[in-house]
Coordinates of C-alpha atoms in Angstrom, one line a residue:
M1325 CA -12.3 -21.9 -12.6
Q1326 CA -11.7 -22.6 -8.9
S1327 CA -10.4 -19.3 -7.6
R1328 CA -7.7 -19.0 -4.9
Y1329 CA -9.5 -15.9 -3.5
K1330 CA -12.9 -14.2 -3.2
K1331 CA -11.7 -10.7 -2.5
I1332 CA -8.6 -9.1 -4.1
T1333 CA -7.0 -5.7 -4.7
V1334 CA -5.2 -5.4 -8.0
K1335 CA -2.6 -2.7 -8.6
V1336 CA -1.6 -2.0 -12.2
G1337 CA 1.3 0.3 -12.8
S1338 CA 2.2 2.9 -15.4
N1339 CA 4.7 0.6 -17.0
V1340 CA 1.9 -1.9 -17.8
L1341 CA -0.6 0.7 -19.0
A1342 CA 1.7 3.0 -21.0
K1343 CA 3.3 2.4 -24.4
A1344 CA 6.9 3.1 -25.1
D1345 CA 6.1 6.7 -26.0
G1346 CA 4.4 7.2 -22.7
T1347 CA 0.8 7.3 -24.0
L1348 CA -2.0 5.0 -22.8
N1349 CA -2.1 1.4 -24.0
V1350 CA -5.8 1.1 -24.6
A1351 CA -5.7 -2.5 -25.8
R1352 CA -4.1 -3.5 -22.5
I1353 CA -6.8 -1.7 -20.5
A1354 CA -9.4 -3.6 -22.5
H1355 CA -7.7 -6.9 -21.7
L1356 CA -7.4 -6.0 -18.0
V1357 CA -11.1 -5.2 -17.8
D1358 CA -12.0 -8.5 -19.6
Q1359 CA -10.0 -10.4 -16.9
I1360 CA -11.6 -8.5 -14.0
A1361 CA -15.0 -9.1 -15.5
R1362 CA -14.4 -12.8 -15.8
L1363 CA -13.3 -12.9 -12.2
H1364 CA -16.2 -10.8 -11.1
K1365 CA -18.6 -13.3 -12.8
N1366 CA -16.9 -16.1 -10.9
G1367 CA -17.7 -14.4 -7.6
V1368 CA -14.4 -12.6 -7.0
E1369 CA -14.7 -9.0 -5.5
V1370 CA -12.0 -6.8 -7.1
V1371 CA -10.7 -3.4 -6.1
L1372 CA -8.6 -1.9 -8.9
V1373 CA -5.8 0.6 -8.1
S1374 CA -4.9 2.0 -11.4
S1375 CA -2.1 4.3 -12.6
G1376 CA -2.2 5.8 -16.0
A1377 CA -3.9 9.2 -15.6
V1378 CA -0.7 11.1 -16.5
A1379 CA 0.0 8.8 -19.5
A1380 CA -3.6 9.4 -20.7
G1381 CA -3.2 13.2 -20.3
R1382 CA 0.1 13.2 -22.2
A1383 CA -1.7 11.7 -25.2
V1384 CA -4.3 14.5 -25.1
M1385 CA -1.9 17.4 -24.8
N1386 CA 1.8 16.7 -25.2
E1387 CA 2.9 20.3 -25.7
T1388 CA 2.3 22.5 -22.6
K1389 CA 2.9 26.2 -21.8
K1390 CA 4.1 25.4 -18.3
S1391 CA 7.6 24.0 -18.3
D1392 CA 8.1 23.0 -14.7
A1393 CA 7.5 19.3 -13.9
V1394 CA 4.8 19.8 -11.2
S1395 CA 2.6 22.0 -13.4
Q1396 CA 3.0 19.5 -16.3
R1397 CA 2.0 16.6 -14.1
Q1398 CA -1.0 18.5 -12.7
L1399 CA -2.2 19.3 -16.3
W1400 CA -1.7 15.8 -17.6
A1401 CA -3.3 14.2 -14.5
A1402 CA -6.4 16.5 -14.7
L1403 CA -6.8 15.7 -18.4
G1404 CA -6.0 12.1 -18.1
Q1405 CA -8.3 11.2 -15.2
V1406 CA -11.2 12.0 -17.4
K1407 CA -9.9 9.9 -20.3
L1408 CA -8.7 7.0 -18.2
I1409 CA -11.9 6.5 -16.3
S1410 CA -13.9 7.0 -19.5
R1411 CA -11.9 4.1 -21.1
Y1412 CA -12.5 1.9 -18.1
S1413 CA -16.2 2.8 -18.0
D1414 CA -16.8 2.0 -21.6
F1415 CA -15.0 -1.3 -21.4
F1416 CA -16.8 -2.4 -18.2
H1417 CA -20.1 -1.3 -19.7
E1418 CA -19.4 -3.7 -22.6
E1419 CA -19.1 -6.5 -20.0
G1420 CA -22.4 -5.5 -18.3
L1421 CA -20.6 -4.0 -15.3
T1422 CA -20.4 -0.6 -13.6
C1423 CA -17.2 1.0 -12.3
A1424 CA -16.6 4.0 -10.1
Q1425 CA -13.7 6.4 -9.7
V1426 CA -12.3 6.9 -6.2
L1427 CA -9.7 9.7 -6.2
T1428 CA -7.7 10.1 -3.0
T1429 CA -4.7 11.8 -1.4
K1430 CA -2.5 10.7 1.4
E1431 CA -4.1 13.3 3.7
N1432 CA -7.4 11.4 3.3
F1433 CA -5.8 8.8 5.6
S1434 CA -4.4 11.2 8.2
S1435 CA -7.1 10.6 10.7
R1436 CA -9.0 7.5 11.8
G1437 CA -12.3 9.2 10.7
H1438 CA -11.1 9.9 7.2
Y1439 CA -9.7 6.3 6.9
L1440 CA -13.1 4.8 7.9
N1441 CA -14.9 7.1 5.5
M1442 CA -12.8 5.8 2.7
K1443 CA -13.3 2.2 3.8
N1444 CA -17.1 2.8 3.9
C1445 CA -17.1 4.3 0.4
I1446 CA -15.2 1.3 -1.2
T1447 CA -17.2 -1.2 0.8
T1448 CA -20.5 0.3 -0.3
L1449 CA -19.4 0.2 -4.0
L1450 CA -18.5 -3.5 -3.6
E1451 CA -21.8 -4.3 -1.9
N1452 CA -23.5 -2.8 -4.9
K1453 CA -21.5 -4.9 -7.4
V1454 CA -19.6 -1.8 -8.6
I1455 CA -15.9 -2.1 -9.5
P1456 CA -14.0 0.6 -7.5
I1457 CA -11.1 2.2 -9.5
V1458 CA -8.8 3.9 -7.0
N1459 CA -6.0 6.4 -7.9
E1460 CA -4.1 9.1 -6.2
N1461 CA -5.4 12.6 -7.2
D1462 CA -2.2 13.8 -8.9
T1463 CA -3.8 17.1 -9.7
I1464 CA -3.3 18.2 -6.1
S1465 CA -0.9 15.6 -4.6
V1466 CA 2.3 17.6 -5.3
T1467 CA 3.8 17.9 -1.8
E1468 CA 5.9 15.7 0.4
L1469 CA 2.6 14.1 1.5
M1470 CA 2.3 12.2 -1.8
F1471 CA 2.2 8.5 -1.7
T1472 CA 5.6 7.0 -2.8
D1473 CA 3.6 5.7 -5.8
N1474 CA 0.5 3.6 -6.3
D1475 CA 2.2 0.6 -4.8
E1476 CA 2.0 2.3 -1.4
L1477 CA -1.6 3.3 -2.0
S1478 CA -2.6 -0.2 -3.1
G1479 CA -1.1 -1.7 0.1
L1480 CA -3.1 0.6 2.2
I1481 CA -6.3 -0.1 0.2
A1482 CA -5.8 -3.9 0.4
S1483 CA -5.3 -3.7 4.1
M1484 CA -8.2 -1.3 4.6
V1485 CA -10.8 -3.4 2.8
D1486 CA -9.5 -6.7 4.2
S1487 CA -8.5 -8.2 0.9
E1488 CA -7.3 -11.8 0.9
A1489 CA -4.6 -10.8 -1.6
L1490 CA -2.9 -7.9 -3.2
I1491 CA -1.8 -8.5 -6.8
I1492 CA 0.8 -6.0 -8.0
L1493 CA 1.1 -6.1 -11.8
S1494 CA 4.5 -4.9 -13.1
N1495 CA 6.3 -5.3 -16.4
I1496 CA 8.5 -8.1 -15.2
D1497 CA 7.7 -11.5 -13.6
G1498 CA 8.5 -10.6 -10.0
V1499 CA 11.5 -10.2 -7.7
Y1500 CA 14.8 -11.5 -8.9
T1501 CA 18.1 -12.5 -7.2
A1502 CA 19.7 -9.7 -9.2
H1503 CA 18.7 -7.1 -11.8
P1504 CA 16.5 -9.0 -14.3
N1505 CA 18.8 -8.2 -17.2
S1506 CA 21.9 -9.5 -15.3
V1507 CA 23.4 -12.9 -16.3
G1508 CA 22.3 -15.6 -13.9
A1509 CA 19.4 -13.6 -12.4
E1510 CA 16.7 -15.9 -11.1
L1511 CA 13.1 -15.3 -10.2
I1512 CA 12.4 -15.7 -6.5
E1513 CA 9.0 -17.5 -6.3
S1514 CA 8.4 -17.2 -2.6
I1515 CA 9.4 -14.7 0.1
E1516 CA 8.7 -15.1 3.8
I1517 CA 8.1 -12.0 6.0
N1518 CA 11.5 -12.3 7.7
D1519 CA 13.5 -12.8 4.5
K1520 CA 16.0 -9.9 4.2
G1521 CA 18.3 -11.3 1.4
P1522 CA 16.1 -10.5 -1.6
Q1523 CA 16.0 -6.8 -0.7
D1524 CA 19.8 -6.5 -1.1
A1525 CA 19.6 -7.8 -4.7
I1526 CA 16.9 -5.5 -5.9
S1527 CA 17.7 -2.7 -8.3
T1528 CA 17.0 0.8 -7.0
E1529 CA 16.0 2.0 -10.5
Q1530 CA 12.6 3.6 -10.8
S1531 CA 10.2 2.6 -13.5
D1532 CA 10.1 4.6 -16.8
F1533 CA 6.8 6.3 -16.2
G1534 CA 6.0 5.7 -12.5
R1535 CA 7.5 7.1 -9.3
G1536 CA 8.4 3.8 -7.8
G1537 CA 10.4 0.7 -8.6
M1538 CA 10.8 -2.9 -7.4
L1539 CA 12.4 -1.9 -4.1
T1540 CA 9.2 0.0 -3.3
K1541 CA 7.1 -3.0 -4.3
F1542 CA 9.2 -5.2 -2.1
R1543 CA 8.9 -3.0 1.0
I1544 CA 5.2 -2.5 0.6
A1545 CA 4.6 -6.2 -0.1
K1546 CA 6.5 -7.2 3.1
K1547 CA 4.3 -4.8 5.1
V1548 CA 1.1 -6.0 3.6
A1549 CA 2.0 -9.7 4.0
S1550 CA 2.8 -8.8 7.7
D1551 CA -0.9 -7.7 7.9
G1552 CA -2.0 -11.3 6.9
I1553 CA -2.6 -10.5 3.3
G1554 CA -0.9 -12.6 0.6
V1555 CA 1.0 -10.5 -2.0
H1556 CA 1.6 -11.5 -5.6
V1557 CA 4.0 -9.6 -7.9
A1558 CA 3.4 -10.7 -11.5
N1559 CA 3.9 -9.6 -15.1
G1560 CA 0.9 -7.5 -16.1
T1561 CA 1.9 -7.6 -19.8
R1562 CA 1.3 -11.3 -19.9
P1563 CA -2.0 -12.4 -21.4
D1564 CA -4.6 -13.6 -18.8
V1565 CA -2.2 -13.0 -16.0
L1566 CA -5.0 -12.4 -13.4
I1567 CA -7.0 -15.4 -14.5
D1568 CA -4.0 -17.8 -14.4
L1569 CA -2.8 -16.3 -11.1
L1570 CA -6.1 -17.0 -9.4
D1571 CA -6.7 -20.4 -11.0
K1572 CA -5.9 -23.1 -8.4
S1573 CA -5.1 -25.6 -11.1
K1574 CA -2.3 -23.4 -12.6
N1575 CA 1.2 -22.4 -11.3
L1576 CA 2.1 -19.1 -12.9
K1577 CA 5.7 -18.1 -12.5
H1578 CA 5.8 -15.0 -10.3
T1579 CA 6.8 -13.9 -6.7
F1580 CA 4.5 -14.6 -3.8
F1581 CA 5.0 -13.0 -0.4
V1582 CA 3.7 -15.4 2.2
P1583 CA 1.3 -13.8 4.6
N1584 CA 1.5 -13.6 8.4
E1585 CA -0.8 -16.1 10.1
K1586 CA -1.9 -13.5 12.6
P1587 CA -3.5 -10.5 10.8
S1588 CA -3.3 -7.1 12.5
S1589 CA -6.5 -5.4 13.8
G1590 CA -8.2 -2.7 11.8
V1591 CA -6.9 0.2 14.0
K1592 CA -3.3 -1.2 14.0
K1593 CA -3.4 -1.4 10.2
W1594 CA -4.3 2.3 10.0
I1595 CA -1.6 3.2 12.4
G1596 CA 1.0 1.1 10.5
Y1597 CA 0.4 3.1 7.3
S1598 CA 0.3 6.5 9.0
D1599 CA 4.1 7.1 9.6
G1600 CA 3.9 10.4 7.7
F1601 CA 1.3 11.8 10.0
A1602 CA 3.2 11.3 13.3
K1603 CA 3.1 14.4 15.4
G1604 CA 5.6 13.4 18.1
Q1605 CA 8.5 11.0 18.7
V1606 CA 9.8 9.3 21.8
Q1607 CA 13.1 7.4 22.4
V1608 CA 12.9 4.3 24.6
N1609 CA 15.6 2.4 26.6
E1610 CA 16.9 -1.0 25.8
G1611 CA 14.5 -2.8 28.2
A1612 CA 11.4 -1.1 26.7
A1613 CA 12.6 -1.8 23.1
N1614 CA 13.2 -5.5 23.9
A1615 CA 9.8 -5.7 25.5
L1616 CA 8.0 -4.1 22.6
L1617 CA 9.8 -6.3 20.1
S1618 CA 9.1 -9.5 22.1
D1619 CA 6.2 -11.9 21.4
K1620 CA 4.3 -10.6 24.4
A1621 CA 1.4 -8.1 24.2
V1622 CA 2.8 -5.1 26.0
S1623 CA 2.0 -1.4 26.1
L1624 CA 4.6 1.4 26.2
L1625 CA 4.9 2.7 29.8
P1626 CA 6.4 6.1 30.8
V1627 CA 9.3 4.4 32.6
G1628 CA 10.7 3.1 29.3
I1629 CA 10.9 6.6 27.7
V1630 CA 14.3 8.2 28.0
K1631 CA 13.7 11.2 25.7
I1632 CA 10.9 13.1 24.0
D1633 CA 12.2 14.2 20.6
S1634 CA 9.1 16.2 19.7
E1635 CA 6.0 17.2 21.7
F1636 CA 2.6 15.7 21.2
K1637 CA -1.0 15.8 22.5
K1638 CA -3.5 13.2 23.6
G1639 CA -4.7 11.3 20.5
D1640 CA -1.7 12.2 18.3
L1641 CA 0.2 9.5 16.5
I1642 CA 3.8 9.2 17.7
R1643 CA 6.9 7.4 16.4
I1644 CA 8.8 5.1 18.7
I1645 CA 12.6 4.7 18.3
D1646 CA 15.3 2.9 20.2
C1647 CA 18.5 4.4 21.7
N1648 CA 20.3 4.0 18.4
G1649 CA 17.5 5.9 16.5
E1650 CA 16.2 2.8 14.9
F1651 CA 12.4 2.9 14.1
I1652 CA 10.4 0.4 16.3
G1653 CA 6.8 1.3 15.6
M1654 CA 3.9 3.7 15.8
G1655 CA 1.2 4.4 18.4
K1656 CA -1.6 6.6 19.4
A1657 CA -0.8 8.6 22.5
S1658 CA -3.0 8.1 25.6
Y1659 CA -2.0 11.5 26.9
S1660 CA 0.2 14.5 26.1
A1661 CA 4.0 14.6 26.3
D1662 CA 4.0 17.0 29.2
K1663 CA 2.4 14.5 31.5
I1664 CA 5.0 11.7 31.1
D1665 CA 7.3 12.8 33.8
K1666 CA 4.5 13.1 36.3
E1667 CA 3.1 9.7 35.3
K1668 CA 6.6 8.1 35.9
Q1669 CA 6.2 8.9 39.6
S1670 CA 2.9 7.1 39.8
E1671 CA 2.8 3.7 41.5
K1672 CA 0.6 2.3 38.8
Q1673 CA 1.7 3.9 35.5
K1674 CA -0.8 4.6 32.8
P1675 CA 0.6 3.5 29.4
V1676 CA 1.7 6.3 27.0
V1677 CA 0.6 4.0 24.2
H1678 CA -1.8 1.1 24.9
Y1679 CA -1.1 -2.2 23.2
D1680 CA -4.5 -1.9 21.3
Y1681 CA -3.2 1.2 19.6
L1682 CA 0.4 0.1 19.1
Y1683 CA 1.9 -1.1 15.8
I1684 CA 5.4 -2.6 16.1
E1685 CA 7.7 -3.1 13.1
N1686 CA 10.9 -5.0 13.9
K1687 CA 14.2 -4.9 12.1
T1688 CA 13.3 -7.8 9.7
N1689 CA 10.0 -6.1 8.7
G1690 CA 7.9 -8.6 10.6
I1691 CA 5.0 -7.0 12.5
K1692 CA 3.9 -8.0 15.9

């Protein structure tokens, strides 16, 4: 097989790994491992972002003493993480391969240092021919700082480890022009970064066992593609889906998000996925907004700021919005908010956010 890629991140969702009753589909895990092993032996590096811990835990202990949803999820996740990784470990062992579990929370990405530590961990595993299996630690991720679901986590991981492609395995063939069950709904096989139309047709329904849905997948896929990484959304219940997807001689029906030709730098990738950790927010005038959204490499100068919505210190991440409150981007502050007015009086103004630490997201989800 001539593979399209040499380094990929694969995200497999709960709706692929769970049976109709919500318990783990062991046969499907075995087949997934078989495919990854075949790719690995063909020289393809694979990082696996796997859901399924809660489903695995539900099979171990369906009846629980705690009735609230958070406690149940914690219990099932704690029980299921052991069972899930055990299944993966046994199946990979049969293929002569070693896997490792990497549990994370959104807070692990809150600082550049934590981000680089995570990147180093996964890179070290890959260098030693170990298959990293990444999952959010649902036993403690029960606050507003949870990932939307593993789609968001997989996008961050793919970007972090510089994958050539992110493959999101769902229980349908990809993104459709309408709800897949609707009459006349057609599969959209290719989506460009600036295509807005498909988003309007996507159902807002969440998956049966996961926290996300196709709308989440669409938004994450657009962001990842903007980072220069191709994104494939395909049907994980289909036999040999990974093998056929990566085989250059085959044309599997699915949705492909065409990547940006100019990938973002490492630090900008981290900033782009750190919206939840912004400490401050500034509002800019029309001139500054237009300059930031243009094709030119520009920094955010004090003169363009009309309002400071929340205070921040040097090194904090800040959100940048326009006069209408629309999100423009994120950046790392060069100095604190209380110095902006003084800096405005300077003949040579020092940028509040330097271009090297500025991540701009325009209204069509393209990234500059």
